[in-house]
N, CA and C of each residue as an Amber inpcrd file, in Angstrom:
protein
   498
   8.4630000   6.1850000 -19.2750000   7.0230000   6.2330000 -19.1440000
   6.6680000   7.4980000 -18.3860000   5.7410000   8.2450000 -18.8990000
   5.3090000   9.4510000 -18.2030000   3.9950000   9.1930000 -17.4740000
   3.9810000   9.5720000 -16.2370000   2.7560000   9.4820000 -15.4360000
   2.2880000  10.8830000 -15.0630000   2.7050000  11.8400000 -15.8540000
   2.3710000  13.2440000 -15.5930000   0.8740000  13.4100000 -15.3780000
   0.5350000  13.9960000 -14.2180000  -0.8540000  14.2830000 -13.9010000
  -1.6530000  13.1150000 -13.3580000  -1.0780000  11.9200000 -13.2950000
  -1.7850000  10.7550000 -12.7540000  -1.8110000  10.8550000 -11.2270000
  -2.8620000  10.3120000 -10.6410000  -3.0320000  10.2910000  -9.1910000
  -2.8140000   8.8610000  -8.7170000  -1.8920000   8.6780000  -7.7620000
  -1.5550000   7.3420000  -7.2760000  -1.6610000   7.2580000  -5.7640000
  -2.0260000   6.0830000  -5.2970000  -1.9990000   5.7490000  -3.8740000
  -1.0950000   4.5310000  -3.7180000  -0.1970000   4.5990000  -2.7460000
   0.6750000   3.4730000  -2.4200000   0.4480000   3.1440000  -0.9530000
   0.0240000   1.9230000  -0.6630000  -0.1240000   1.5330000   0.7370000
   1.2400000   1.0970000   1.2570000   1.4830000   1.4050000   2.5090000
   2.7660000   1.0480000   3.1080000   3.9260000   1.7400000   2.4190000
   3.8010000   3.0420000   2.2120000   4.7670000   3.7570000   1.4030000
   5.8680000   4.4990000   2.1240000   5.9550000   4.4250000   3.4170000
   6.9420000   5.2300000   4.1450000   8.3440000   4.6430000   4.1320000
   8.4490000   3.3520000   3.9580000   9.7520000   2.6860000   4.0700000
   9.9260000   1.6310000   2.9840000  11.1520000   1.1760000   2.8310000
  11.4710000   0.0170000   2.0100000  10.9650000   0.0850000   0.5830000
  10.4030000  -1.0320000   0.1310000   9.8920000  -1.1320000  -1.2340000
   8.8350000  -0.0640000  -1.4890000   7.9680000   0.1590000  -0.5310000
   6.9140000   1.1620000  -0.6930000   7.4660000   2.5490000  -0.9500000
   8.4850000   2.9420000  -0.2000000   9.1040000   4.2540000  -0.4070000
   9.7450000   4.3210000  -1.7880000  10.3320000   3.2240000  -2.2320000
  10.9050000   3.1730000  -3.5720000   9.8460000   3.3530000  -4.6490000
   8.6900000   2.7480000  -4.4400000   7.5850000   2.8900000  -5.3870000
   7.0800000   4.3280000  -5.3950000   6.9410000   4.9130000  -4.2140000
   6.5170000   6.3220000  -4.1220000   7.4900000   7.2020000  -4.9000000
   8.7810000   7.0010000  -4.6910000   9.7970000   7.8050000  -5.3980000
   9.6990000   7.6170000  -6.9100000   9.5470000   6.3720000  -7.3580000
   9.4940000   6.0870000  -8.7990000   8.2620000   6.6990000  -9.4580000
   7.1160000   6.5310000  -8.8400000   5.8910000   7.1190000  -9.4020000
   6.0020000   8.6350000  -9.4550000   6.5300000   9.2000000  -8.3860000
   6.6970000  10.6500000  -8.3040000   7.6640000  11.1520000  -9.3780000
   8.7590000  10.4590000  -9.5480000   9.7650000  10.8440000 -10.5410000
   9.1700000  10.8630000 -11.9420000   8.2070000   9.9670000 -12.1800000
   7.5650000   9.8930000 -13.4960000   6.4220000  10.8960000 -13.6430000
   6.1830000  11.7050000 -12.6170000   5.2100000  12.7810000 -12.7280000
   3.8860000  12.5700000 -12.0160000   3.7020000  11.4120000 -11.3920000
   2.4450000  11.1670000 -10.6800000   2.3810000  11.9800000  -9.3940000
   1.1700000  12.3390000  -9.0120000   0.9010000  12.9050000  -7.6890000
   0.6220000  11.6970000  -6.8030000   1.3780000  11.5770000  -5.7110000
   1.3450000  10.3380000  -4.9440000   0.9190000  10.5740000  -3.4960000
  -0.0440000   9.7870000  -3.0750000  -0.4270000   9.7150000  -1.6630000
   0.0140000   8.3420000  -1.1650000   0.5360000   8.3020000   0.0470000
   0.8930000   7.0000000   0.6120000   0.4900000   6.9670000   2.0710000
   0.1990000   5.7600000   2.5260000  -0.1470000   5.6140000   3.9310000
   0.9750000   4.9120000   4.6780000   0.9170000   5.0760000   5.9710000
   1.7850000   4.3500000   6.8890000   0.9530000   4.1380000   8.1450000
   1.3570000   3.1690000   8.9710000   0.5060000   2.7740000  10.0900000
   0.8980000   3.4210000  11.4100000   2.1110000   3.1680000  11.8420000
   2.4590000   3.5160000  13.2180000   3.1700000   4.8490000  13.3230000
   3.0630000   5.4330000  14.4880000   3.7450000   6.7030000  14.7260000
   5.2600000   6.5320000  14.6760000   5.7490000   5.3040000  14.7830000
   7.1930000   5.0730000  14.6420000   7.6470000   5.3220000  13.2040000
   6.7120000   5.3960000  12.2720000   7.0410000   5.6960000  10.8700000
   6.8380000   7.1650000  10.5220000   6.4060000   7.9830000  11.4890000
   6.1990000   9.4190000  11.2220000   7.4340000  10.0750000  10.6220000
   8.5740000   9.8440000  11.2280000   9.8100000  10.4940000  10.7630000
  10.1490000  10.0630000   9.3470000  10.0130000   8.7650000   9.0510000
  10.3050000   8.2700000   7.6980000   9.3300000   8.8690000   6.6840000
   8.0560000   8.9260000   7.0410000   7.0570000   9.5050000   6.1460000
   7.3290000  10.9820000   5.9030000   7.6020000  11.7190000   6.9670000
   7.8930000  13.1520000   6.8340000   9.1370000  13.3800000   5.9870000
  10.1480000  12.5650000   6.1870000  11.3940000  12.6990000   5.4350000
  11.1630000  12.4530000   3.9450000  10.3680000  11.4390000   3.6190000
  10.0620000  11.1370000   2.2190000   9.2780000  12.2700000   1.5800000
   8.2860000  12.7890000   2.2890000   7.5020000  13.9180000   1.7790000
   8.4100000  15.1210000   1.5400000   9.2650000  15.4490000   2.5150000
  10.1880000  16.5820000   2.3730000  11.1130000  16.3950000   1.1760000
  11.6810000  15.2040000   1.0520000  12.5880000  14.8980000  -0.0660000
  11.9060000  15.1460000  -1.4160000  10.7000000  14.6330000  -1.5700000
  10.0120000  14.7540000  -2.8560000   9.4990000  16.1640000  -3.1060000
   9.0680000  16.8350000  -2.0780000   8.6190000  18.2200000  -2.2650000
   9.7840000  19.1410000  -2.6290000  10.9690000  18.8600000  -2.0880000
  12.1540000  19.6430000  -2.4770000  12.4650000  19.4560000  -3.9650000
  12.0390000  18.3260000  -4.5160000  12.2280000  18.0470000  -5.9410000
  11.0020000  18.5030000  -6.7490000  10.1570000  19.3310000  -6.1250000
   8.9390000  19.8650000  -6.7660000   7.9420000  18.7920000  -7.1690000
   7.8350000  17.7640000  -6.3430000   6.8590000  16.6940000  -6.5790000
   5.6670000  16.9020000  -5.6540000   4.5080000  16.4430000  -6.1160000
   3.3040000  16.5320000  -5.2850000   3.1130000  15.1940000  -4.5830000
   3.1740000  15.2300000  -3.2680000   3.1000000  14.0140000  -2.4660000
   2.4470000  14.3390000  -1.1300000   1.7360000  13.3660000  -0.5950000
   1.1080000  13.5240000   0.7170000   1.1650000  12.1780000   1.4390000
   1.3880000  12.2430000   2.7430000   1.3730000  11.0240000   3.5570000
   0.1320000  11.0380000   4.4400000  -0.3740000   9.8400000   4.7060000
  -1.5990000   9.6820000   5.4880000  -1.3740000   8.5620000   6.5010000
  -1.4900000   8.8900000   7.7720000  -1.3530000   7.8410000   8.7850000
  -2.7000000   7.1440000   8.9220000  -2.7400000   5.8840000   8.5050000
  -3.9850000   5.1210000   8.5440000  -3.6690000   3.6360000   8.4290000
  -4.3510000   2.8430000   9.2020000  -4.1710000   1.3980000   9.1850000
  -5.1640000   0.7860000   8.1970000  -4.6570000   0.2390000   7.0930000
  -5.5430000  -0.2970000   6.0600000  -6.3140000  -1.5390000   6.4950000
  -5.9720000  -2.1180000   7.6410000  -6.7430000  -3.2690000   8.1120000
  -8.0200000  -2.8530000   8.8370000  -8.1240000  -1.5840000   9.1710000
  -9.3410000  -1.0350000   9.7790000 -10.3310000  -0.7680000   8.6430000
 -11.4950000  -1.3550000   8.7090000 -12.4700000  -1.2950000   7.6070000
 -12.8320000   0.1190000   7.1660000 -12.7000000   1.1070000   8.0350000
 -13.0680000   2.4750000   7.6660000 -11.9170000   3.2480000   7.0130000
 -10.7200000   2.7390000   7.0930000  -9.5560000   3.5080000   6.6570000
  -9.3240000   3.5470000   5.1450000  -9.6160000   2.4950000   4.3660000
  -9.4190000   2.6380000   2.9270000 -10.1700000   3.8380000   2.3400000
 -11.4080000   4.0020000   2.7170000 -12.1670000   5.1490000   2.2050000
 -11.5790000   6.4670000   2.7050000 -11.1000000   6.4960000   3.9400000
 -10.4790000   7.7150000   4.4750000  -9.2110000   8.0570000   3.6950000
  -8.4200000   7.0530000   3.3320000  -7.2060000   7.2770000   2.5320000
  -7.5790000   7.8490000   1.1700000  -8.5980000   7.2960000   0.5620000
  -9.0430000   7.7810000  -0.7490000  -9.5500000   9.2150000  -0.6430000
 -10.3750000   9.4970000   0.3520000 -10.9130000  10.8500000   0.5000000
  -9.8010000  11.8670000   0.7720000  -8.8080000  11.4870000   1.5730000
  -7.6770000  12.3830000   1.8450000  -6.8750000  12.6310000   0.5710000
  -6.7240000  11.6010000  -0.2540000  -6.0090000  11.7410000  -1.5280000
  -6.7550000  12.6710000  -2.4680000  -8.0510000  12.4510000  -2.6240000
  -8.8670000  13.2930000  -3.5030000  -8.8040000  14.7520000  -3.0640000
  -8.8960000  14.9800000  -1.7610000  -8.8450000  16.3550000  -1.2320000
  -7.4690000  16.9780000  -1.4340000  -6.4160000  16.2330000  -1.1690000
  -5.0600000  16.7740000  -1.2680000  -4.7240000  17.2020000  -2.6880000
  -5.2060000  16.4430000  -3.6680000  -4.8600000  16.7340000  -5.0570000
  -6.0170000  17.3760000  -5.8250000  -7.0800000  17.7320000  -5.0930000
  -8.2390000  18.4160000  -5.6890000  -8.7030000  17.7170000  -6.9710000
  -9.0610000  16.4550000  -6.8100000  -9.4790000  15.6380000  -7.9430000
 -10.6670000  14.7800000  -7.5520000 -11.2060000  14.0630000  -8.5240000
 -12.3350000  13.1760000  -8.2570000 -12.0300000  11.7360000  -8.6540000
 -10.7590000  11.4430000  -8.9530000 -10.4260000  10.1000000  -9.4090000
  -9.0350000   9.6720000  -8.9330000  -8.8110000   8.3700000  -9.0210000
  -7.5200000   7.7620000  -8.7070000  -7.1210000   6.9540000  -9.9430000
  -5.9050000   7.1490000 -10.4210000  -5.4350000   6.4270000 -11.6020000
  -4.6900000   5.1400000 -11.2640000  -3.9960000   5.1410000 -10.1330000
  -3.1230000   4.0160000  -9.7890000  -3.2640000   3.6920000  -8.3020000
  -3.4490000   2.4270000  -8.0100000  -3.3940000   1.9390000  -6.6310000
  -2.3210000   0.8680000  -6.5780000  -1.3680000   1.0350000  -5.6660000
  -0.3590000   0.0100000  -5.4300000  -0.5820000  -0.5280000  -4.0220000
  -1.0720000  -1.7660000  -3.9530000  -1.2610000  -2.4360000  -2.6700000
   0.0780000  -3.0540000  -2.2790000   0.8780000  -2.2680000  -1.5790000
   2.2140000  -2.6750000  -1.1840000   2.2910000  -3.0820000   0.2910000
   1.4460000  -2.5250000   1.1320000   1.5310000  -2.8150000   2.5750000
   1.5500000  -4.3190000   2.7880000   2.4770000  -4.7610000   3.5840000
   2.5850000  -6.1910000   3.8280000   3.3220000  -6.4610000   5.1220000
   3.1410000  -7.6570000   5.5820000   3.7460000  -8.0730000   6.8340000
   4.3100000  -9.4670000   6.6430000   5.5230000  -9.6860000   7.0940000
   6.1420000 -11.0020000   7.0020000   6.1970000 -11.6870000   8.3550000
   6.4550000 -12.9650000   8.3160000   6.6010000 -13.7280000   9.5450000
   7.3520000 -15.0020000   9.2010000   8.3520000 -15.3060000   9.9610000
   9.1660000 -16.5000000   9.7060000   9.1660000 -17.4060000  10.9280000
   8.0840000 -18.0970000  11.1140000   8.0390000 -19.0410000  12.2330000
   7.4570000 -20.3550000  11.7180000   7.8860000 -21.4610000  12.2950000
   7.3300000 -22.7500000  11.8840000   5.8420000 -22.8320000  12.2340000
   5.1260000 -23.6500000  11.4930000   3.6860000 -23.7790000  11.6790000
   3.3150000 -24.0890000  13.1300000   4.1260000 -24.8590000  13.7900000
   3.8250000 -25.2220000  15.1790000   3.7800000 -24.0200000  16.1110000
   4.4110000 -22.9260000  15.7020000   4.4540000 -21.7330000  16.5480000
   3.4540000 -20.6580000  16.1370000   2.6750000 -20.9060000  15.0960000
   1.6950000 -19.9210000  14.6340000   0.5140000 -19.9030000  15.5990000
   0.2110000 -18.7160000  16.0890000  -0.9480000 -18.5340000  16.9650000
  -2.0890000 -17.9200000  16.1620000  -3.2670000 -17.9180000  16.7220000
  -4.4010000 -17.2750000  16.0660000  -4.1130000 -15.7960000  15.8480000
  -3.4540000 -15.1680000  16.8120000  -3.1050000 -13.7450000  16.6810000
  -2.1570000 -13.5050000  15.5040000  -1.1300000 -14.3410000  15.3620000
  -0.1880000 -14.2220000  14.2480000  -0.9170000 -14.4260000  12.9230000
  -1.7150000 -15.4860000  12.8490000  -2.4790000 -15.7870000  11.6350000
  -3.3830000 -14.6140000  11.2440000  -4.1380000 -14.1190000  12.2030000
  -5.0850000 -13.0290000  11.9340000  -4.3560000 -11.7740000  11.4760000
  -3.2740000 -11.4500000  12.1250000  -2.5250000 -10.2430000  11.7550000
  -1.9820000 -10.3430000  10.3320000  -1.3830000 -11.4820000   9.9780000
  -0.8580000 -11.6660000   8.6210000  -1.9680000 -11.5950000   7.5810000
  -3.0560000 -12.2820000   7.8300000  -4.1520000 -12.2860000   6.8570000
  -4.8180000 -10.9130000   6.7560000  -4.9300000 -10.2040000   7.8690000
  -5.5240000  -8.8610000   7.8340000  -4.6950000  -7.9000000   6.9910000
  -3.3830000  -7.8990000   7.2020000  -2.5160000  -6.9680000   6.4670000
  -2.3260000  -7.4120000   5.0270000  -2.0340000  -8.6840000   4.8210000
  -1.6380000  -9.1540000   3.4980000  -2.7940000  -9.5040000   2.5700000
  -3.9770000  -9.7670000   3.1150000  -5.1070000 -10.1570000   2.2610000
  -6.2950000  -9.2020000   2.4210000  -6.8090000  -9.0980000   3.6290000
  -7.9930000  -8.2550000   3.8510000  -7.7690000  -6.8270000   3.3880000
  -6.6330000  -6.2560000   3.7120000  -6.3550000  -4.8640000   3.3260000
  -6.3190000  -4.7010000   1.8080000  -5.7490000  -5.6740000   1.1060000
  -5.7020000  -5.6130000  -0.3630000  -7.1160000  -5.6500000  -0.9360000
  -7.9260000  -6.5590000  -0.4330000  -9.2960000  -6.7030000  -0.9510000
 -10.1060000  -5.4340000  -0.7090000 -10.0840000  -4.9250000   0.5040000
 -10.9630000  -3.7990000   0.8130000 -10.4130000  -2.4520000   0.3490000
  -9.0990000  -2.3300000   0.2100000  -8.5350000  -1.1130000  -0.3850000
  -8.9030000  -1.0780000  -1.8710000  -8.7890000  -2.2160000  -2.5310000
  -9.1530000  -2.2990000  -3.9500000 -10.6370000  -2.0220000  -4.1300000
 -11.4610000  -2.6320000  -3.3180000 -12.9050000  -2.4130000  -3.4050000
 -13.2480000  -0.9360000  -3.2300000 -12.5930000  -0.2830000  -2.2970000
 -12.8830000   1.1320000  -2.0250000 -12.4500000   2.0460000  -3.1620000
 -11.3750000   1.6930000  -3.8560000 -10.8600000   2.5810000  -4.9090000
 -11.6080000   2.4160000  -6.2350000 -12.2560000   1.2870000  -6.4510000
 -12.9010000   1.0250000  -7.7480000 -13.8480000   2.1330000  -8.2200000
 -14.7150000   2.6820000  -7.3740000 -15.6080000   3.7410000  -7.8610000
 -14.8830000   5.0170000  -8.3010000 -13.6200000   5.1480000  -7.9350000
 -12.8570000   6.3580000  -8.2550000 -11.8320000   6.1330000  -9.3690000
 -11.8110000   4.9110000  -9.9070000 -10.8350000   4.5600000 -10.9270000
 -11.4930000   4.5940000 -12.3000000 -10.8730000   5.3530000 -13.1910000
 -11.4010000   5.4910000 -14.5460000 -10.8540000   4.4040000 -15.4570000
 -11.4520000   4.2900000 -16.6230000 -10.9560000   3.3570000 -17.6370000
  -9.4690000   3.6330000 -17.8670000  -8.6810000   2.5840000 -17.8970000
  -7.2410000   2.7320000 -18.0670000  -6.4860000   2.8240000 -16.7630000
  -7.2040000   2.8580000 -15.6440000  -6.5440000   2.8850000 -14.3440000
  -5.8310000   1.5710000 -14.0650000  -4.9500000   1.5970000 -13.0880000
  -4.1600000   0.4110000 -12.7620000  -4.2210000   0.1040000 -11.2760000
  -4.3520000  -1.1960000 -10.9750000  -4.2690000  -1.6850000  -9.6000000
  -3.1640000  -2.7260000  -9.5830000  -2.1770000  -2.4980000  -8.7350000
  -1.0040000  -3.3650000  -8.6590000  -0.9390000  -3.9480000  -7.2550000
  -0.9120000  -5.2710000  -7.1750000  -0.8370000  -5.9670000  -5.8950000
   0.5200000  -6.6400000  -5.7830000   1.2690000  -6.3270000  -4.7380000
   2.5680000  -6.9470000  -4.5480000   2.4220000  -8.2750000  -3.8140000
   3.1760000  -9.2440000  -4.2760000   3.1560000 -10.5650000  -3.6830000
   4.5700000 -10.9550000  -3.2930000   4.8630000 -12.2320000  -3.3340000
   6.1750000 -12.7370000  -2.9490000   6.3880000 -14.0930000  -3.5960000
   7.6300000 -14.4190000  -3.8390000   7.9570000 -15.7500000  -4.3560000
   7.4860000 -16.8290000  -3.3750000   7.3140000 -16.4410000  -2.1200000
   6.8330000 -17.3940000  -1.1110000   5.4540000 -17.9360000  -1.4480000
   4.6950000 -17.2090000  -2.2570000   3.3630000 -17.6830000  -2.6560000
   3.4470000 -18.9860000  -3.4350000   4.5680000 -19.2340000  -4.0700000
   4.7300000 -20.4170000  -4.9120000   5.7750000 -21.3830000  -4.3920000
   6.3220000 -21.1100000  -3.2260000   7.3720000 -21.9630000  -2.6870000
   6.9160000 -22.7090000  -1.4520000   7.6250000 -23.7290000  -1.1250000
   7.3140000 -24.4910000   0.0770000   8.3680000 -24.2530000   1.1400000
   8.2460000 -23.1490000   1.8370000   9.2450000 -22.7870000   2.8420000
   8.7220000 -23.1490000   4.2300000   9.4840000 -23.9230000   4.9760000
   8.9770000 -24.4540000   6.2480000   8.6440000 -23.4020000   7.3000000
   9.1940000 -22.2040000   7.1850000   8.9050000 -21.1910000   8.2000000
   7.9840000 -20.0870000   7.6770000   7.3140000 -20.3320000   6.5670000
   6.4700000 -19.2890000   5.9870000   5.0960000 -19.8040000   5.5800000
   4.5490000 -20.7610000   6.2770000   3.2870000 -21.3530000   5.8380000
   2.1470000 -20.3350000   5.7530000   1.9160000 -19.5650000   6.7900000
   0.8130000 -18.5960000   6.7740000   1.1570000 -17.4150000   5.8760000
   2.3940000 -16.9440000   5.9290000   2.8170000 -15.8640000   5.0500000
   2.6370000 -16.2730000   3.5830000   3.1080000 -17.4710000   3.2400000
   2.9790000 -17.9670000   1.8640000   1.5060000 -18.0690000   1.4570000
   0.6830000 -18.5470000   2.3650000  -0.7580000 -18.6490000   2.0610000
  -1.3600000 -17.2630000   1.8240000  -0.9390000 -16.2760000   2.5940000
  -1.4760000 -14.9200000   2.4200000  -1.0620000 -14.3430000   1.0770000
   0.1630000 -14.5850000   0.6500000   0.6320000 -14.0690000  -0.6390000
   0.0070000 -14.8340000  -1.7960000  -0.2270000 -16.1280000  -1.6250000
  -0.9310000 -16.9020000  -2.6510000  -2.3640000 -16.3710000  -2.7990000
  -2.9790000 -15.9810000  -1.7050000  -4.3320000 -15.4100000  -1.7620000
  -4.3220000 -14.1100000  -2.5570000  -3.2990000 -13.2890000  -2.3780000
  -3.1870000 -12.0470000  -3.1460000  -3.0760000 -12.3500000  -4.6330000
  -2.2680000 -13.3400000  -4.9820000  -2.1150000 -13.6970000  -6.3870000
  -3.3970000 -14.2680000  -6.9720000  -4.1630000 -14.9750000  -6.1530000
  -5.4270000 -15.5420000  -6.6480000  -6.4350000 -14.4350000  -6.8910000
């Protein structure tokens, strides 16, 4: 599949599955922007950018927390500016947070953090990108088998992933 000339955004793209998605989209010819949250991911983000640029790929990293209501639009604007374009072809909502604790140990803080990263960020990142997505564009939301399973230590995590699937 050729994605030559397509513009993509991957949330949570500095490490793990997200970095793999960034590499795959880039390899297929897409210009890829990805975000990461914490300064502890700076080195991983820089390394990924360097790796892909050495392979003559167009890639940019953006430090931004997608749970902050103002950041989805900032990520989009940074992407548009970096690639000198007015549209986004692909959005991959990959940023996610896991938690493996029994329901009895879930606090309001844990619940809020999981729902903010795994649900709120997907909804508002998608909402922000819609005006910039042309016919034929793609929005991909990553979930988990936990959305459909009954795992005793993943009640809130499973609920957040089920919300993404819904």
